[in-house]
Tab-separated table of C-alpha atoms in Angstrom:
chain	number	residue	atom	x	y	z
A	247	ILE	CA	-1.845	-17.780	-18.970
A	248	ASN	CA	1.479	-19.450	-19.674
A	249	ARG	CA	3.017	-21.335	-16.708
A	250	ALA	CA	0.743	-19.403	-14.343
A	251	PHE	CA	1.286	-21.759	-11.411
A	252	ILE	CA	3.634	-24.676	-10.763
A	253	THR	CA	3.063	-26.149	-7.306
A	254	SER	CA	4.865	-29.046	-5.603
A	255	THR	CA	4.208	-30.600	-2.203
A	256	VAL	CA	5.916	-33.378	-0.262
A	257	SER	CA	4.766	-34.629	3.142
A	258	LEU	CA	5.453	-37.398	5.646
A	259	ASP	CA	3.492	-38.365	8.755
A	260	MET	CA	3.704	-41.228	11.240
A	261	ALA	CA	2.289	-42.510	14.509
A	262	LEU	CA	4.292	-42.259	17.722
A	263	GLY	CA	4.083	-43.804	21.189
A	264	ARG	CA	2.204	-46.936	20.184
A	265	ASN	CA	3.389	-48.821	23.257
A	266	ALA	CA	2.699	-45.960	25.660
A	267	LEU	CA	-0.835	-45.051	24.527
A	268	PRO	CA	-4.123	-46.924	24.925
A	269	ASN	CA	-4.714	-49.292	22.009
A	270	LYS	CA	-7.693	-47.257	20.766
A	271	ASP	CA	-5.786	-43.927	20.665
A	272	THR	CA	-3.246	-42.628	18.156
A	273	TRP	CA	-0.758	-39.770	18.344
A	274	GLY	CA	0.785	-38.606	15.091
A	275	VAL	CA	3.324	-36.074	13.844
A	276	GLY	CA	3.973	-34.881	10.310
A	277	ILE	CA	6.115	-32.553	8.232
A	278	MET	CA	5.299	-30.881	4.932
A	279	GLY	CA	7.226	-28.891	2.344
A	280	TYR	CA	5.392	-26.776	-0.231
A	281	THR	CA	6.649	-24.565	-3.038
A	282	ASP	CA	4.619	-22.498	-5.493
A	283	ARG	CA	5.996	-20.619	-8.503
A	284	SER	CA	3.815	-18.233	-10.486
A	285	ALA	CA	4.099	-15.525	-13.143
A	286	GLY	CA	6.691	-17.530	-15.035
A	287	GLY	CA	8.778	-18.004	-11.876
A	288	ALA	CA	8.857	-14.312	-10.889
A	289	VAL	CA	6.840	-14.928	-7.702
A	290	MET	CA	7.705	-17.767	-5.322
A	291	PHE	CA	6.120	-19.001	-2.095
A	292	ASN	CA	7.897	-21.578	0.087
A	293	TYR	CA	6.434	-23.192	3.189
A	294	GLY	CA	7.795	-25.616	5.789
A	295	SER	CA	5.300	-27.080	8.271
A	296	LEU	CA	5.392	-29.223	11.390
A	297	GLY	CA	2.140	-30.714	12.631
A	298	THR	CA	0.853	-32.988	15.367
A	299	SER	CA	-2.527	-34.556	16.094
A	300	TYR	CA	-4.133	-36.826	18.652
A	301	HIS	CA	-6.986	-39.222	17.840
A	302	LEU	CA	-9.031	-40.258	20.864
A	303	GLY	CA	-10.974	-43.521	20.574
A	304	LEU	CA	-14.587	-43.143	21.693
A	305	ASP	CA	-15.511	-46.831	21.722
A	306	GLU	CA	-13.830	-50.019	22.870
A	307	ASP	CA	-12.348	-50.859	19.452
A	308	GLY	CA	-11.470	-47.294	18.437
A	309	TYR	CA	-13.713	-47.312	15.370
A	310	LYS	CA	-15.251	-44.026	16.489
A	311	GLN	CA	-12.677	-41.286	17.017
A	312	ILE	CA	-12.351	-37.581	17.548
A	313	GLY	CA	-9.109	-35.975	16.509
A	314	ILE	CA	-7.530	-32.588	17.140
A	315	GLY	CA	-4.462	-31.270	15.382
A	316	PHE	CA	-2.160	-28.254	15.235
A	317	GLN	CA	0.282	-27.123	12.560
A	318	ALA	CA	3.010	-24.483	12.687
A	319	THR	CA	4.340	-23.093	9.396
A	320	TYR	CA	7.324	-20.962	8.432
A	321	ALA	CA	6.583	-19.147	5.175
A	322	ASN	CA	8.888	-17.275	2.821
A	323	MET	CA	7.772	-15.212	-0.175
A	324	SER	CA	9.995	-13.654	-2.821
A	325	ILE	CA	9.507	-11.611	-5.985
A	326	ASN	CA	12.131	-11.258	-8.710
A	327	THR	CA	11.162	-7.809	-9.990
A	328	SER	CA	13.394	-8.111	-13.062
A	329	GLN	CA	11.012	-10.774	-14.416
A	330	LEU	CA	7.830	-8.744	-13.909
A	331	LYS	CA	5.976	-7.044	-16.758
A	332	PHE	CA	3.957	-3.824	-16.240
A	333	GLU	CA	1.232	-2.099	-18.191
A	334	ASP	CA	3.409	0.864	-19.211
A	335	GLN	CA	5.849	-1.533	-20.928
A	336	LEU	CA	3.237	-2.695	-23.442
A	337	THR	CA	3.807	-1.519	-27.005
A	338	THR	CA	2.611	-2.710	-30.399
A	339	SER	CA	5.607	-5.086	-30.362
A	340	GLY	CA	4.804	-6.554	-26.941
A	341	PHE	CA	6.270	-5.728	-23.518
A	342	THR	CA	9.248	-3.926	-24.999
A	343	GLY	CA	8.915	-0.534	-23.265
A	344	VAL	CA	10.620	0.695	-20.088
A	345	THR	CA	8.550	0.680	-16.902
A	346	SER	CA	8.312	3.643	-14.538
A	347	GLU	CA	8.090	1.269	-11.568
A	348	ILE	CA	11.159	1.626	-9.315
A	349	PHE	CA	12.420	-1.015	-6.849
A	350	ASN	CA	15.376	-0.639	-4.509
A	351	ASN	CA	16.234	-4.332	-4.891
A	352	ALA	CA	15.833	-6.764	-7.737
A	353	ASN	CA	14.624	-9.410	-5.248
A	354	LEU	CA	11.995	-8.682	-2.626
A	355	ASN	CA	11.753	-11.117	0.299
A	356	THR	CA	9.536	-11.474	3.332
A	357	SER	CA	8.906	-14.222	5.886
A	358	TYR	CA	6.325	-14.932	8.546
A	359	PHE	CA	5.140	-17.574	11.037
A	360	ASP	CA	1.683	-19.138	10.650
A	361	LEU	CA	-0.523	-21.275	12.906
A	362	ASN	CA	-3.329	-23.672	11.871
A	363	ALA	CA	-5.606	-26.060	13.784
A	364	GLY	CA	-8.349	-28.580	13.091
A	365	LEU	CA	-10.934	-30.882	14.661
A	366	MET	CA	-12.429	-34.032	13.072
A	367	TYR	CA	-14.876	-36.797	14.017
A	368	SER	CA	-14.718	-40.150	12.220
A	369	ALA	CA	-16.612	-43.415	12.539
A	370	SER	CA	-16.802	-46.876	10.963
A	371	THR	CA	-19.315	-49.676	11.422
A	372	THR	CA	-17.360	-52.291	9.429
A	373	ASP	CA	-13.887	-52.538	7.928
A	374	ARG	CA	-15.337	-51.498	4.532
A	375	ASN	CA	-16.983	-48.190	5.421
A	376	HIS	CA	-15.864	-44.931	6.973
A	377	PHE	CA	-17.399	-41.497	7.529
A	378	TYR	CA	-15.863	-38.259	8.758
A	379	ALA	CA	-16.622	-34.573	9.280
A	380	GLY	CA	-14.382	-31.786	10.474
A	381	VAL	CA	-13.515	-28.133	10.648
A	382	SER	CA	-10.147	-26.406	10.394
A	383	MET	CA	-8.883	-22.851	10.701
A	384	TYR	CA	-5.801	-21.431	9.014
A	385	HIS	CA	-3.845	-18.218	9.757
A	386	ILE	CA	-5.170	-18.137	13.327
A	387	ASN	CA	-2.499	-15.625	14.323
A	388	GLN	CA	-3.283	-13.415	11.280
A	389	PRO	CA	0.352	-13.077	10.130
A	390	LYS	CA	1.565	-9.869	8.510
A	391	GLN	CA	2.904	-9.835	4.948
A	392	GLN	CA	5.039	-6.927	3.844
A	393	PHE	CA	7.321	-6.236	0.856
A	394	THR	CA	7.823	-2.528	0.233
A	395	GLY	CA	6.154	-0.707	3.124
A	396	ALA	CA	2.483	-1.507	2.601
A	397	LEU	CA	1.273	-3.971	5.237
A	398	TYR	CA	-1.169	-6.796	4.480
A	399	ILE	CA	-2.736	-8.920	7.228
A	400	LEU	CA	-3.517	-12.482	6.178
A	401	LYS	CA	-7.124	-13.099	7.197
A	402	PRO	CA	-8.145	-16.391	8.868
A	403	ARG	CA	-9.564	-19.083	6.584
A	404	THR	CA	-12.157	-21.550	7.873
A	405	THR	CA	-12.808	-24.866	6.132
A	406	PHE	CA	-15.597	-27.403	6.711
A	407	HIS	CA	-15.102	-30.841	5.177
A	408	ALA	CA	-16.907	-34.166	5.246
A	409	GLY	CA	-16.960	-37.441	3.350
A	410	GLY	CA	-16.547	-41.161	3.532
A	411	TYR	CA	-16.864	-44.415	1.647
A	412	PHE	CA	-19.104	-47.484	1.666
A	413	PRO	CA	-19.468	-50.622	-0.512
A	414	LEU	CA	-21.923	-50.783	-3.426
A	415	GLY	CA	-21.195	-54.478	-3.911
A	416	GLN	CA	-18.510	-57.041	-3.308
A	417	MET	CA	-16.141	-55.509	-5.882
A	418	THR	CA	-17.121	-51.799	-5.852
A	419	THR	CA	-16.855	-49.011	-3.264
A	420	LEU	CA	-18.130	-45.428	-3.492
A	421	HIS	CA	-15.927	-42.641	-2.110
A	422	PHE	CA	-17.334	-39.139	-1.692
A	423	SER	CA	-16.251	-35.846	-0.126
A	424	GLY	CA	-17.212	-32.197	0.091
A	425	LEU	CA	-15.519	-29.005	1.221
A	426	TYR	CA	-16.552	-25.428	1.936
A	427	SER	CA	-13.925	-22.788	2.629
A	428	SER	CA	-14.260	-19.106	3.481
A	429	GLN	CA	-11.635	-16.375	3.828
A	430	ALA	CA	-12.543	-12.682	4.136
A	431	LYS	CA	-15.107	-12.244	1.309
A	432	ALA	CA	-13.853	-15.191	-0.787
A	433	THR	CA	-15.511	-18.622	-0.678
A	434	GLU	CA	-14.930	-22.000	-2.296
A	435	ALA	CA	-17.192	-25.062	-2.438
A	436	MET	CA	-16.358	-28.523	-3.798
A	437	LEU	CA	-18.357	-31.747	-3.994
A	438	GLY	CA	-17.830	-35.056	-5.745
A	439	GLY	CA	-16.869	-38.680	-5.560
A	440	ALA	CA	-15.225	-41.655	-7.210
A	441	LEU	CA	-15.942	-45.352	-7.662
A	442	GLN	CA	-13.301	-47.838	-6.561
A	443	PHE	CA	-13.231	-51.021	-8.662
A	444	PHE	CA	-11.355	-53.967	-7.158
A	445	ALA	CA	-9.271	-55.951	-9.623
A	446	THR	CA	-8.458	-58.576	-6.982
A	447	ASP	CA	-10.297	-59.943	-3.951
A	448	PRO	CA	-11.030	-56.980	-1.604
A	449	GLU	CA	-10.488	-59.326	1.358
A	450	GLU	CA	-6.807	-59.604	0.425
A	451	GLU	CA	-4.338	-57.762	2.627
A	452	LYS	CA	-3.302	-55.448	-0.241
A	453	PRO	CA	-5.856	-55.680	-3.076
A	454	VAL	CA	-5.357	-53.960	-6.432
A	455	SER	CA	-8.050	-51.444	-7.374
A	456	PHE	CA	-8.835	-48.642	-9.816
A	457	TYR	CA	-10.625	-45.334	-9.241
A	458	ALA	CA	-12.718	-43.170	-11.567
A	459	GLY	CA	-14.868	-40.187	-10.712
A	460	SER	CA	-15.179	-36.421	-10.684
A	461	TRP	CA	-15.420	-33.443	-8.365
A	462	VAL	CA	-17.021	-30.046	-9.005
A	463	ARG	CA	-15.630	-26.745	-7.787
A	464	PHE	CA	-18.774	-24.645	-8.022
A	465	ASN	CA	-18.692	-21.641	-10.359
A	466	ASP	CA	-15.235	-22.609	-11.527
A	467	ALA	CA	-14.346	-26.100	-12.773
A	468	ILE	CA	-15.180	-29.764	-13.259
A	469	ILE	CA	-12.385	-32.062	-12.059
A	470	PRO	CA	-12.309	-35.604	-13.505
A	471	TYR	CA	-10.179	-38.076	-11.545
A	472	ILE	CA	-8.594	-41.479	-12.212
A	473	GLY	CA	-6.401	-43.460	-9.862
A	474	MET	CA	-4.858	-46.800	-9.045
A	475	GLU	CA	-4.036	-48.488	-5.730
A	476	PHE	CA	-1.568	-51.365	-5.543
A	477	SER	CA	0.617	-52.796	-2.789
A	478	ASP	CA	1.348	-49.808	-0.510
A	479	PHE	CA	1.063	-47.188	-3.280
A	480	ARG	CA	-1.723	-44.904	-4.513
A	481	LEU	CA	-1.360	-43.061	-7.817
A	482	GLY	CA	-3.844	-40.381	-8.875
A	483	VAL	CA	-4.372	-37.896	-11.718
A	484	THR	CA	-6.841	-34.999	-11.933
A	485	TYR	CA	-7.356	-32.205	-14.420
A	486	ASP	CA	-9.358	-29.005	-13.909
A	487	VAL	CA	-11.728	-28.298	-16.814
A	488	ASN	CA	-12.582	-24.622	-16.428
A	489	ASN	CA	-16.291	-23.843	-16.914
A	490	SER	CA	-16.557	-20.361	-15.354
A	491	THR	CA	-16.585	-17.062	-17.220
A	492	LEU	CA	-12.792	-17.330	-17.289
A	493	ARG	CA	-13.193	-20.025	-19.971
A	494	THR	CA	-13.108	-17.303	-22.655
A	495	ALA	CA	-9.448	-16.720	-21.780
A	496	SER	CA	-8.566	-20.213	-20.542
A	497	GLU	CA	-10.276	-22.054	-23.416
A	498	ARG	CA	-11.547	-24.413	-20.682
A	499	ARG	CA	-7.990	-25.431	-19.842
A	500	GLY	CA	-6.967	-25.797	-16.210
A	501	GLY	CA	-4.290	-27.427	-14.090
A	502	ILE	CA	-3.182	-31.053	-14.062
A	503	GLU	CA	-2.374	-32.611	-10.695
A	504	LEU	CA	-0.376	-35.788	-10.075
A	505	SER	CA	-0.200	-37.534	-6.703
A	506	LEU	CA	1.802	-40.512	-5.457
A	507	ILE	CA	1.161	-41.772	-1.923
A	508	TYR	CA	3.033	-44.502	-0.064
A	509	VAL	CA	1.427	-46.014	3.049
A	510	HIS	CA	3.573	-48.240	5.262
A	511	ARG	CA	1.601	-50.614	7.463
A	512	PRO	CA	3.618	-52.013	10.398
A	513	PRO	CA	2.903	-55.638	11.370
A	514	GLU	CA	1.240	-54.488	14.606
A	515	SER	CA	-1.050	-52.022	12.775
A	516	ARG	CA	-4.734	-52.372	13.672
A	517	GLY	CA	-5.717	-51.526	10.093
A	518	LEU	CA	-8.359	-48.959	11.032
A	519	PRO	CA	-9.891	-47.244	7.979
A	520	CYS	CA	-8.994	-43.616	7.361
A	521	PRO	CA	-10.183	-40.844	5.020
A	522	LYS	CA	-9.051	-41.023	1.394
A	523	PHE	CA	-8.891	-37.781	-0.574
């Protein structure tokens, strides 16, 4: 499947109202841009999202919190029909025939508005451990997708997720997480973890560390992961190794994912631990 999917995401989030809120509470806002190209670039999805969340401290220091968030998304989908290949074009020389499919326009476009929400509980007992569990729902308003007359309603998707991290020794920390997602009759389940090895003293303000581990997407793929954390940056690499029945066609090949995260810590930051994915 040559160039089946090429997906890019950029996001930014920050805390607001630090001086106006109780010290144990946090209010945040974030924006996200997402683009996905498939079928050799013939099909494109573009999303722009604006989100906000409030984390309410449940104890005096704010180490136990419950958070609720909402996200609004504007989505645009387009299909360049001139780049599509159909079954009736297939000849002994390849897709060289003429298709009987007829489109009024070379480019089909549709847009819709989407609404998502989530709830999460998190807790820490020391500055070196953290645990969380949450639930989120996407497509709450069940937006309508339509290209050429046929109408498709995007069904809600519900996701349960949990995880955390805790030290295994002075220089090693175990991170773990799991996820279960369901939409209509489709489901997805993932579970795994990674070890964090500190290259410098973990008590330093910004220690250097390395990550190595793996996640499993059940009935689909094994996902090895390596990463590095230094200064305010986190760099990660994963690769899906397909192990489902699709492996006959994929030859066990999957998708590579690269991530680069920058975390800015203001001088007045309390330094509360947060989930790492």
